[in-house]
PDB file of C-alpha atoms and ligand atoms in Angstrom:
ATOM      1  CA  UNK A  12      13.905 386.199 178.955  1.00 63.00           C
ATOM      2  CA  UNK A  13      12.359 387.922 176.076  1.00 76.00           C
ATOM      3  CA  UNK A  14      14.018 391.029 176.574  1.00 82.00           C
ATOM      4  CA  UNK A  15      17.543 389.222 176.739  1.00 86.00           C
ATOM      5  CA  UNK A  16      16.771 387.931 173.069  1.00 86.00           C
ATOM      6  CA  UNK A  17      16.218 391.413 172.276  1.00 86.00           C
ATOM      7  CA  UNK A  18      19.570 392.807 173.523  1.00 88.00           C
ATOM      8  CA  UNK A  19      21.398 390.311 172.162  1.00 89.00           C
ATOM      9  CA  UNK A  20      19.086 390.774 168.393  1.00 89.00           C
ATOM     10  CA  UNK A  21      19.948 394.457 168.593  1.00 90.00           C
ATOM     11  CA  UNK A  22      23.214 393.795 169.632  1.00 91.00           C
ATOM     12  CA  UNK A  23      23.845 391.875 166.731  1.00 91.00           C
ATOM     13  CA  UNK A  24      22.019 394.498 164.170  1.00 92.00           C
ATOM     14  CA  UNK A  25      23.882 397.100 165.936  1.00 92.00           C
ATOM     15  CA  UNK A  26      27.627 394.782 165.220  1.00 92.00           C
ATOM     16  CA  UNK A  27      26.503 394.317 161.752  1.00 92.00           C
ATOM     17  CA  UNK A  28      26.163 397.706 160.890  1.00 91.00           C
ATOM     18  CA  UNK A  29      29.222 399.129 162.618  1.00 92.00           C
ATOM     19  CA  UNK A  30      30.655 396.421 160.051  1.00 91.00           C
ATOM     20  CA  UNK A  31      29.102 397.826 156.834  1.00 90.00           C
ATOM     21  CA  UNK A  32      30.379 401.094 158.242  1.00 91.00           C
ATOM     22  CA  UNK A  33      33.813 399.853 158.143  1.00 90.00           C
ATOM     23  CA  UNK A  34      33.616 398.091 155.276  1.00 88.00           C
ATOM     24  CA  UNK A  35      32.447 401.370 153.515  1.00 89.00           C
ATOM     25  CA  UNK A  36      34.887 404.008 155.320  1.00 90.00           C
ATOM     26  CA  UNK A  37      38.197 401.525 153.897  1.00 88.00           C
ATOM     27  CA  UNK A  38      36.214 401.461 150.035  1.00 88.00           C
ATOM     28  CA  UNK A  39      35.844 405.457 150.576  1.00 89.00           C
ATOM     29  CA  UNK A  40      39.670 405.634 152.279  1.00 88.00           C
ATOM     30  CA  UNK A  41      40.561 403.511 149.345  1.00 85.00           C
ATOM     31  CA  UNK A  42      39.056 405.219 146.722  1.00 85.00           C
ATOM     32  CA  UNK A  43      40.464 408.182 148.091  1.00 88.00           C
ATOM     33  CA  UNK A  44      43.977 406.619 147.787  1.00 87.00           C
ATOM     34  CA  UNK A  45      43.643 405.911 144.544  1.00 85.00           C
ATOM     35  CA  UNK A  46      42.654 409.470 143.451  1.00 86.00           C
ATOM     36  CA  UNK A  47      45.701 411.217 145.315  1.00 88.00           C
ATOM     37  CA  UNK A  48      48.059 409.045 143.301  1.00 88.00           C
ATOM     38  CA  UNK A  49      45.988 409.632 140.200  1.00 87.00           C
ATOM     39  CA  UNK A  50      46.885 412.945 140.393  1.00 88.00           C
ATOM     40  CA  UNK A  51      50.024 412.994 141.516  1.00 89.00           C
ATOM     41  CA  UNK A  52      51.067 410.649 138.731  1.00 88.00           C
ATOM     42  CA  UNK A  53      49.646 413.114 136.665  1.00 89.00           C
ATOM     43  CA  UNK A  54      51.717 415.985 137.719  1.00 90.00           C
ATOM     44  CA  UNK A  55      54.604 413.924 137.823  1.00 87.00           C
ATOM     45  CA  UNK A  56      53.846 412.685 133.312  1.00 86.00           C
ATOM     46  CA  UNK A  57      53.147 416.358 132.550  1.00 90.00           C
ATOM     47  CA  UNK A  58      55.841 417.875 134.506  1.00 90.00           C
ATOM     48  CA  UNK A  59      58.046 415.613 132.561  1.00 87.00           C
ATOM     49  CA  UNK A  60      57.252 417.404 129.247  1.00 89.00           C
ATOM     50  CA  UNK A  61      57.220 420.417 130.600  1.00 92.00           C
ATOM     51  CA  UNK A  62      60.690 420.261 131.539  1.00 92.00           C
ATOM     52  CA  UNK A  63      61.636 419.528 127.946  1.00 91.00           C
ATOM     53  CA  UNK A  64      59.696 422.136 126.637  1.00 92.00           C
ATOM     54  CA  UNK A  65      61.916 424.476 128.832  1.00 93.00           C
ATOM     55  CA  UNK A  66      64.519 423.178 128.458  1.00 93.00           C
ATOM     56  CA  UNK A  67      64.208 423.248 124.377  1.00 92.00           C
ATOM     57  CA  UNK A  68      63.444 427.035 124.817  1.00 91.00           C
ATOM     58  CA  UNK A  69      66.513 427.709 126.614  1.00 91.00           C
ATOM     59  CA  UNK A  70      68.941 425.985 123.827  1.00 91.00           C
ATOM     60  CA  UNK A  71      66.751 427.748 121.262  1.00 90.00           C
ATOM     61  CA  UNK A  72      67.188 431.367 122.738  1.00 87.00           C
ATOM     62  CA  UNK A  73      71.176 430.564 123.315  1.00 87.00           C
ATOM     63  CA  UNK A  74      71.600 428.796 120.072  1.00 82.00           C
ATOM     64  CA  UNK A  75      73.971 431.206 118.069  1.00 78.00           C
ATOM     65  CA  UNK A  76      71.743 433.221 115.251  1.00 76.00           C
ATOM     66  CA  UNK A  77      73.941 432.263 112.681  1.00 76.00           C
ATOM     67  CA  UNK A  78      73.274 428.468 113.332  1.00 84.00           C
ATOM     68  CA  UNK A  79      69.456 428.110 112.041  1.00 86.00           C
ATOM     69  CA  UNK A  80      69.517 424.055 111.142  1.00 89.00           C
ATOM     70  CA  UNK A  81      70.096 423.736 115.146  1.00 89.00           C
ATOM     71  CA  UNK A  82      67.738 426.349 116.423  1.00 89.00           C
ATOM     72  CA  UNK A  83      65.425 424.257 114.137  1.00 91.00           C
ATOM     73  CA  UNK A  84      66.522 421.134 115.744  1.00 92.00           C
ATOM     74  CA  UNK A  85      65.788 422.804 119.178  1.00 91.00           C
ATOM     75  CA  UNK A  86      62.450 423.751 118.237  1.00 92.00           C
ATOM     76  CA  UNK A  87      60.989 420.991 116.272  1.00 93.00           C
ATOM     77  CA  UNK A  88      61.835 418.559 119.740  1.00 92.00           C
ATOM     78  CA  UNK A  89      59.984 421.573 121.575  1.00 93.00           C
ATOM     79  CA  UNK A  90      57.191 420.859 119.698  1.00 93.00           C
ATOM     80  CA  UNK A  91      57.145 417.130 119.724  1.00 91.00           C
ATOM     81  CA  UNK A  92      57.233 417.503 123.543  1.00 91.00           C
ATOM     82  CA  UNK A  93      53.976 419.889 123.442  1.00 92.00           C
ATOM     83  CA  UNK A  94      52.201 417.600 121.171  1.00 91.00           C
ATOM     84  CA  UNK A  95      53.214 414.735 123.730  1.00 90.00           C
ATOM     85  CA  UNK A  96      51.371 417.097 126.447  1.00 91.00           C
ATOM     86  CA  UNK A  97      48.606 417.567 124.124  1.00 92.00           C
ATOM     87  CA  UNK A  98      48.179 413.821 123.888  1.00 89.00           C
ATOM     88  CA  UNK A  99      48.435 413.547 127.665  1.00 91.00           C
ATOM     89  CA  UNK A 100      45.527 415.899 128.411  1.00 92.00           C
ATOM     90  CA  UNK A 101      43.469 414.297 126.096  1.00 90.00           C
ATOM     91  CA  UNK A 102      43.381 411.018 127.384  1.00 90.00           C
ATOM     92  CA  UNK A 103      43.169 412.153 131.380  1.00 91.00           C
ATOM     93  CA  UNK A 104      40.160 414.065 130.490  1.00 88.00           C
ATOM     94  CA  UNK A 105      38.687 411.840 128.583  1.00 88.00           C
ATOM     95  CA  UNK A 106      39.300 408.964 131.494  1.00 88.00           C
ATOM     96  CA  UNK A 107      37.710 412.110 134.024  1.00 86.00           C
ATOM     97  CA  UNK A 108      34.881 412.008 131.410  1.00 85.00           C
ATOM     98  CA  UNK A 109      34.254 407.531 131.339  1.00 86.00           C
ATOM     99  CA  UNK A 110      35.000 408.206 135.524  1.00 83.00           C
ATOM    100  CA  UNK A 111      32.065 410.535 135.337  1.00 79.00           C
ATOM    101  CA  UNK A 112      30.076 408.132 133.197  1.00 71.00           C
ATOM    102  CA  UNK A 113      27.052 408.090 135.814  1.00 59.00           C
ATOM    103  CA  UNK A 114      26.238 411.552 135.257  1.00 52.00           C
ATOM    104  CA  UNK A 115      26.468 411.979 131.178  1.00 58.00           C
ATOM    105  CA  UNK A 116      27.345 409.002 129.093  1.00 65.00           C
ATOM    106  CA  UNK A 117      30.188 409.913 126.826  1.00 75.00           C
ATOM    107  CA  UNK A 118      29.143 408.039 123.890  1.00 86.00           C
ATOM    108  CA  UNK A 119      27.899 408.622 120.469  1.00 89.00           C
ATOM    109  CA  UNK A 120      26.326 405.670 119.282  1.00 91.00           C
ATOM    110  CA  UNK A 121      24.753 404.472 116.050  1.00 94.00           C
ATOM    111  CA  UNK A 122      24.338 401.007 114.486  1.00 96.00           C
ATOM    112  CA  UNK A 123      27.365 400.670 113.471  1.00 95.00           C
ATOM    113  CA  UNK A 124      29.380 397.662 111.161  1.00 96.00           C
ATOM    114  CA  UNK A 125      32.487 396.145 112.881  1.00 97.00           C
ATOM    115  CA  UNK A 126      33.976 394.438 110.079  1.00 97.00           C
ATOM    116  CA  UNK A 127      34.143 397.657 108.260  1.00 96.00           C
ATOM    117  CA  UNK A 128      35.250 399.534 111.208  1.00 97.00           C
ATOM    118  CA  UNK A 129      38.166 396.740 111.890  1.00 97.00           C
ATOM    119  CA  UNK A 130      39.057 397.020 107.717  1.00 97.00           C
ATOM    120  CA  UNK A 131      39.152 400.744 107.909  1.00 97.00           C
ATOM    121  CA  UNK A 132      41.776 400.552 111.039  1.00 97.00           C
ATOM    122  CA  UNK A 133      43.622 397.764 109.279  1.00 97.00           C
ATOM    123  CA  UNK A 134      44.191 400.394 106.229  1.00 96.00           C
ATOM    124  CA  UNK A 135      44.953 403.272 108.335  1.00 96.00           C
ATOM    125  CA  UNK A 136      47.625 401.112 110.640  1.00 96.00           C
ATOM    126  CA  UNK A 137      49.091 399.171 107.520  1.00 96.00           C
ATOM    127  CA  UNK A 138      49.902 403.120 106.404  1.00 95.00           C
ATOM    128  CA  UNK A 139      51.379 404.149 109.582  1.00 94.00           C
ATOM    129  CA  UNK A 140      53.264 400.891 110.443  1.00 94.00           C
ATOM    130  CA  UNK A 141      54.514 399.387 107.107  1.00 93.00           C
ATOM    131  CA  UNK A 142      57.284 397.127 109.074  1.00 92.00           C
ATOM    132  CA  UNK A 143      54.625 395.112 110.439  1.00 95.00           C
ATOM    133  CA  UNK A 144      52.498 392.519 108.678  1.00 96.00           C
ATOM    134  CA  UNK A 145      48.400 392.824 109.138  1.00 97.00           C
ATOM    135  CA  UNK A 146      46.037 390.060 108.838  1.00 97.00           C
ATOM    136  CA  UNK A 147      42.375 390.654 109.233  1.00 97.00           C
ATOM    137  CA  UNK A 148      39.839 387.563 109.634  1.00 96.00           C
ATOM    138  CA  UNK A 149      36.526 387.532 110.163  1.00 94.00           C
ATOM    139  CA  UNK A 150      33.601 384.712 110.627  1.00 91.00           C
ATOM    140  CA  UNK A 151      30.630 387.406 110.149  1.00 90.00           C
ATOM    141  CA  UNK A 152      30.926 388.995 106.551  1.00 92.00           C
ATOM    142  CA  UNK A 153      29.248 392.252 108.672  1.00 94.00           C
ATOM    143  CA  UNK A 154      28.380 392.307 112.154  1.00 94.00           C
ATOM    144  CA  UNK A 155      26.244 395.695 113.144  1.00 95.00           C
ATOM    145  CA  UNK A 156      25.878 396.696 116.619  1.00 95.00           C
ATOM    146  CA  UNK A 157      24.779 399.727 118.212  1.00 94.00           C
ATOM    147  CA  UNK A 158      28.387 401.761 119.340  1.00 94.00           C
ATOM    148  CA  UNK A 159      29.889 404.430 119.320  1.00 94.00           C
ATOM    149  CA  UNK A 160      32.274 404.123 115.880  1.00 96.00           C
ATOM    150  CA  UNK A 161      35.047 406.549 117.101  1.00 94.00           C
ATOM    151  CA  UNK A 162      35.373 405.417 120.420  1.00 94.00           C
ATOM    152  CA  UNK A 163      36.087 401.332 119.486  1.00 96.00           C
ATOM    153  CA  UNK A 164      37.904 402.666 116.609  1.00 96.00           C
ATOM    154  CA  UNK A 165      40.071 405.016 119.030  1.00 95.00           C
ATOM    155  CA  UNK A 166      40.369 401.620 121.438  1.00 96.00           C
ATOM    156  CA  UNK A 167      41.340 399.409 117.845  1.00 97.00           C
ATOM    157  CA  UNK A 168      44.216 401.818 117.311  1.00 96.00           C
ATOM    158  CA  UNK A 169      45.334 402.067 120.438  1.00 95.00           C
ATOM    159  CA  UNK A 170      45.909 398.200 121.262  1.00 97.00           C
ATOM    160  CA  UNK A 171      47.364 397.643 117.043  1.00 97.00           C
ATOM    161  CA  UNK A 172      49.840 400.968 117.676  1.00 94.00           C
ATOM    162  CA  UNK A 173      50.872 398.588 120.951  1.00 94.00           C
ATOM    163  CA  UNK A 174      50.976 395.346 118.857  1.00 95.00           C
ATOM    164  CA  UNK A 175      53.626 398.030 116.609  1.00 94.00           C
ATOM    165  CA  UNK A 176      55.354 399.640 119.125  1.00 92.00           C
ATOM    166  CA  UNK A 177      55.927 397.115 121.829  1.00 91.00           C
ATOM    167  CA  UNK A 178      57.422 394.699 119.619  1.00 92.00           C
ATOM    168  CA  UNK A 179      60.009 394.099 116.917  1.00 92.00           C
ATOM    169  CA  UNK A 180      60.509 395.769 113.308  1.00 91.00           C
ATOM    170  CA  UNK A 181      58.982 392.858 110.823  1.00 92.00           C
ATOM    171  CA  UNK A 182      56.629 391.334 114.216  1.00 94.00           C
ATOM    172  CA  UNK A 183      53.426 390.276 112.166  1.00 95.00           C
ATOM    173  CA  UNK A 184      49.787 391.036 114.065  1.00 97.00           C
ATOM    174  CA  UNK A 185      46.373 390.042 113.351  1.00 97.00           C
ATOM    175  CA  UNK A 186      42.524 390.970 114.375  1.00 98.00           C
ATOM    176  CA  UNK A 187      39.977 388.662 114.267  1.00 97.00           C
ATOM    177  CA  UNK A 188      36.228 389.042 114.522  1.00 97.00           C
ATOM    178  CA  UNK A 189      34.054 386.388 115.615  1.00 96.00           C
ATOM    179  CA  UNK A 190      30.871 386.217 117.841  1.00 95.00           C
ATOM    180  CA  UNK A 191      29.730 384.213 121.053  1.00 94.00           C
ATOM    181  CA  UNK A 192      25.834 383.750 121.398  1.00 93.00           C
ATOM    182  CA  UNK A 193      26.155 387.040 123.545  1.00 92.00           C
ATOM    183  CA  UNK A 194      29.187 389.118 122.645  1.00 95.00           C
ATOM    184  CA  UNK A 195      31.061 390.416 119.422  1.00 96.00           C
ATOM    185  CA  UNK A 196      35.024 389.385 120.019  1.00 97.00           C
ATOM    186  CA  UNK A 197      37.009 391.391 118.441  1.00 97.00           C
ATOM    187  CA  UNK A 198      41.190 389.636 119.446  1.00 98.00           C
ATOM    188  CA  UNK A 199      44.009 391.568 118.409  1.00 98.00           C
ATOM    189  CA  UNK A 200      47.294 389.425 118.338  1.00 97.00           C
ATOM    190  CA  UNK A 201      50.994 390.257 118.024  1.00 96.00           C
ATOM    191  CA  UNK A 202      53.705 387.445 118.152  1.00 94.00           C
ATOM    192  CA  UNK A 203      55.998 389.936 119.934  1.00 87.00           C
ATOM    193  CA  UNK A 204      57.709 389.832 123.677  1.00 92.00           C
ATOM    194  CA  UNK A 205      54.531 389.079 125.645  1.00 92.00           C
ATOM    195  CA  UNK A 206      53.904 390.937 128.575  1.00 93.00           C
ATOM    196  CA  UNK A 207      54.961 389.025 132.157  1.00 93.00           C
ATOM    197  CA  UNK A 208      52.203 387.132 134.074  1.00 92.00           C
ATOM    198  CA  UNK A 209      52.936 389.035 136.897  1.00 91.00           C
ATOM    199  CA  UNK A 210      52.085 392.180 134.537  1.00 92.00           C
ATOM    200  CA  UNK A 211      49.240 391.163 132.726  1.00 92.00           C
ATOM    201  CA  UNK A 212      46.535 393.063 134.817  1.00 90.00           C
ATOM    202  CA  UNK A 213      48.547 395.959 135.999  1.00 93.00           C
ATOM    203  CA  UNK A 214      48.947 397.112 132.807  1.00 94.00           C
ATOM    204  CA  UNK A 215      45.603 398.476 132.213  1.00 95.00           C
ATOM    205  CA  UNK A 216      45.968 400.587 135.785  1.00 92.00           C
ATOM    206  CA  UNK A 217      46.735 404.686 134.932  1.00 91.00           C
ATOM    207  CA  UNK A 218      50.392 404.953 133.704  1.00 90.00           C
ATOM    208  CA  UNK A 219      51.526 401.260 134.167  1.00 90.00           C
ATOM    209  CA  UNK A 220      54.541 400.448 132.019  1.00 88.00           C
ATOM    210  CA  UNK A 221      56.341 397.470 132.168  1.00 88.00           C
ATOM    211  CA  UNK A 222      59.638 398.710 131.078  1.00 82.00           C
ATOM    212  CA  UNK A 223      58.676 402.284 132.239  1.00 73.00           C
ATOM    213  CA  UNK A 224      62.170 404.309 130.515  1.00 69.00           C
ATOM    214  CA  UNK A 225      61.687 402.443 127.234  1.00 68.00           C
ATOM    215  CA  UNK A 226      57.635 403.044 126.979  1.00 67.00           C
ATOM    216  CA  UNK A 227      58.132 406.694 127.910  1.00 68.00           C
ATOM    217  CA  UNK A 228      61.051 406.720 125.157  1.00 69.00           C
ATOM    218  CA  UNK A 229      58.342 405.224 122.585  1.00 68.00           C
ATOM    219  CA  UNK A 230      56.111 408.289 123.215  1.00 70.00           C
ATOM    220  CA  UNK A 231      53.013 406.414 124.774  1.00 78.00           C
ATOM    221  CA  UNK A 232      51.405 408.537 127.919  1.00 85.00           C
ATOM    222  CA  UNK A 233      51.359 404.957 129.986  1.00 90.00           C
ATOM    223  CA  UNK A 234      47.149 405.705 129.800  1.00 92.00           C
ATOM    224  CA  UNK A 235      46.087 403.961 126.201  1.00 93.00           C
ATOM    225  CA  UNK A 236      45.426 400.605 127.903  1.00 95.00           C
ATOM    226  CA  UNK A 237      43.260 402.151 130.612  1.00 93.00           C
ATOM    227  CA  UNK A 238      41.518 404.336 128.140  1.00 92.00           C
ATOM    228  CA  UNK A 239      40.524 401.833 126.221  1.00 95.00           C
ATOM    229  CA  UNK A 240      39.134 399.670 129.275  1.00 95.00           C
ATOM    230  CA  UNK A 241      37.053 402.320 129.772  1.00 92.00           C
ATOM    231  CA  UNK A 242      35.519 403.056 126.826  1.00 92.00           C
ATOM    232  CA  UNK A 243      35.027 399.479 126.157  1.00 94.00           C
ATOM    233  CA  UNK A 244      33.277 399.033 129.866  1.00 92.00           C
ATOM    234  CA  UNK A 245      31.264 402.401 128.797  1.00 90.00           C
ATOM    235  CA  UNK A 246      29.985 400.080 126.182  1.00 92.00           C
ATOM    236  CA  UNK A 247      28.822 397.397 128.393  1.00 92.00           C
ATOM    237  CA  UNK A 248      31.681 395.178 127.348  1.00 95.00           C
ATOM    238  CA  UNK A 249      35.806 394.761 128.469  1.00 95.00           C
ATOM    239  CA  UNK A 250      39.200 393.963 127.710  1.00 97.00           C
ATOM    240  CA  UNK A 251      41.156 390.843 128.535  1.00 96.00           C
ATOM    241  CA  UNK A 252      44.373 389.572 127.970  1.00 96.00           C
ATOM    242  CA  UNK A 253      46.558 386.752 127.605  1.00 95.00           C
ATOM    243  CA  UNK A 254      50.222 386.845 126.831  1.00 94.00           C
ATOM    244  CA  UNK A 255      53.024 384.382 126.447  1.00 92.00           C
ATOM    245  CA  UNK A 256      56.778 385.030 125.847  1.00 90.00           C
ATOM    246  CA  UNK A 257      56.027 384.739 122.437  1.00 90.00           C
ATOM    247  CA  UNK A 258      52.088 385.998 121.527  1.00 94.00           C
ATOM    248  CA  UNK A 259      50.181 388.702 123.504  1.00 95.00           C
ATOM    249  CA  UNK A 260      46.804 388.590 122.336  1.00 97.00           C
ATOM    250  CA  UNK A 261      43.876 391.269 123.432  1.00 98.00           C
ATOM    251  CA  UNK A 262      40.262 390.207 123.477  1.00 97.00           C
ATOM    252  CA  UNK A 263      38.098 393.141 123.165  1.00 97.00           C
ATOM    253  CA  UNK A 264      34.053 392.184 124.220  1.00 97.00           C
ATOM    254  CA  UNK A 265      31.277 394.035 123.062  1.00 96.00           C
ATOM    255  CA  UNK A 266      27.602 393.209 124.288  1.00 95.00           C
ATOM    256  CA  UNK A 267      25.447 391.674 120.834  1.00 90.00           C
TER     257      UNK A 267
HETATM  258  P1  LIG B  45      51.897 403.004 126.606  1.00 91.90           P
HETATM  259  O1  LIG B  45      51.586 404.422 126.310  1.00 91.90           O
HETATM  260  O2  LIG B  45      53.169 402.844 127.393  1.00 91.90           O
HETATM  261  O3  LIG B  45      51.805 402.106 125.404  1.00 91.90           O
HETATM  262  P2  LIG B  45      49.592 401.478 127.490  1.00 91.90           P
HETATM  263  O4  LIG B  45      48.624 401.696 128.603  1.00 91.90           O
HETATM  264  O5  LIG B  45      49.033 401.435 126.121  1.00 91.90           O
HETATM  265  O6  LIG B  45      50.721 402.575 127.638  1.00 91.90           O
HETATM  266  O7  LIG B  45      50.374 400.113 127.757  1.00 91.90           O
HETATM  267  C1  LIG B  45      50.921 399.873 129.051  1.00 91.90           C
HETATM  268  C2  LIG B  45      52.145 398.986 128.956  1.00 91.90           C
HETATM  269  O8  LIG B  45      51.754 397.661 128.574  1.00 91.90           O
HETATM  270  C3  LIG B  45      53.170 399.405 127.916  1.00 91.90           C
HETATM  271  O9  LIG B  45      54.048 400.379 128.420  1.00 91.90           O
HETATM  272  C4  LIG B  45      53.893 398.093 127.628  1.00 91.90           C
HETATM  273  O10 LIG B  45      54.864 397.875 128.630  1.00 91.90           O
HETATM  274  C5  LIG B  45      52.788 397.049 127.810  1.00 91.90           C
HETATM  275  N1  LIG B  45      52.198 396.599 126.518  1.00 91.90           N
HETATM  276  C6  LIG B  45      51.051 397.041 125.958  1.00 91.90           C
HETATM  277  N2  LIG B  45      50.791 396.395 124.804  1.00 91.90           N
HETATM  278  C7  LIG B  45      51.794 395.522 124.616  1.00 91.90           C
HETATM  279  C8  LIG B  45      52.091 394.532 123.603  1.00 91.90           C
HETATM  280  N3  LIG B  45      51.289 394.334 122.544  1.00 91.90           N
HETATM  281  N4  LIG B  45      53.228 393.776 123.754  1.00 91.90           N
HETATM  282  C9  LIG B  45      54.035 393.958 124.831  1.00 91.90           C
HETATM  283  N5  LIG B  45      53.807 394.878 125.815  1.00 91.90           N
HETATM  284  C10 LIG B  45      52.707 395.635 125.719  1.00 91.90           C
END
């Protein structure tokens, strides 16, 4: 009798693992998914560039000689579309860099001050985006925390240049900083178009647009959302969002 319990024991151990091994092959075969159209979005956002780059080349060489204001037409869009390329490679190598994060974290920290480092990208985006209004509030008067400055600054810019580009000329945004007895919140809130419900967590997957023609049009690589999950998750912390058809608001976490 005692060896039937046995069977049926091992039988069960033996069911249960043939489970994990399932379970582990479709997270691998997933995984695996994910990386193949990684890359091939990849090749399909550069080789859109590219094309333009050749394609400005070609009107530049066959541009009459005696027409210089359109050969310099010709090659000042040749160079936008490089820089655009440029931009590109920075942020998939920097996401291969956060994916890599186990092996050699990519941050530079120091205590740093994020009321100061919010003021300073309030200046630098009230400079580069003079149609839109900028409010800054914050509870703390300063608020240090051990970051890496250039990193939250880089994810700051990226989600105010949204707050600029996805909306109207004249749409007014604001950061606040406050804390929670564990986290610094740093929200960053625009009164623009909102993003759609259906929307609001695909667009922090690789190269998610919502309105993908008019996004690529603005110049964005479709990556600044997901590169600035990951740094913030490289700090410990994350990105959420909530949007209506009027507000979108981004709350960025940070770990106290
Ligand atoms: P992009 O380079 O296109 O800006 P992001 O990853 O930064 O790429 O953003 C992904 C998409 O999310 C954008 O293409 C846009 O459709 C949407 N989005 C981001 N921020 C906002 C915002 N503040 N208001 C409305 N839509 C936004």
């Amino acid at each position: 009798r005692d060896g039937g319990r046995e069977v049926a024991d091992l039988r069960t151990a033996f069911n249960t693992m043939l489970e994990h091994i399932d379970d582990s092959l479709a997270v691998r075969a997933e995984a695996e998914l994910r990386l193949r159209r990684f890359v091939a979005d990849a090749s399909h956002e550069l080789r859109t560039p590219l094309m333009s780059v050749r394609g400005y080349a070609d009107l530049f060489q066959y541009a009459a000689a005696n027409e210089p204001a359109e050969r310099e037409r010709h090659l000042a869009r040749l160079r936008a579309e490089a820089a655009r390329m440029g931009f590109l490679l920075d942020d998939l190598l920097l996401l291969a860099r956060l994916d890599a994060a186990e092996v050699e974290a990519p941050l530079r920290t120091a205590d740093t001050d994020l009321v100061d480092l919010v003021q300073q990208a309030a200046d630098a985006f009230r400079a580069g985006h003079p149609g839109h209004p900028l409010t800054v509030a914050s509870d703390p008067g300063r608020l240090v925390l051990r970051l890496d400055p250039q990193r939250v600054r880089q994810v700051l810019d990226n989600l105010l240049t949204n707050a600029a580009v996805h909306t109207p000329a004249g749409t007014p945004v604001s950061v606040t900083v406050s804390t929670t007895p564990g986290a610094a919140l740093l929200r960053i809130t625009d009164a623009g178009p909102g993003i759609p419900p259906d929307d609001t967590e695909r667009v922090f997957d690789r190269f998610y647009r919502v309105d993908k023609a008019r996004s690529r049009d603005r110049g964005g690589t479709g990556l600044g959302l997901a590169v600035a999950r990951s740094l913030t998750r490289a700090h410990g912390g994350d990105i959420t969002l909530t949007s209506t058809p009027a507000t979108t608001t981004f709350t960025i976490h940070l770990p106290l």
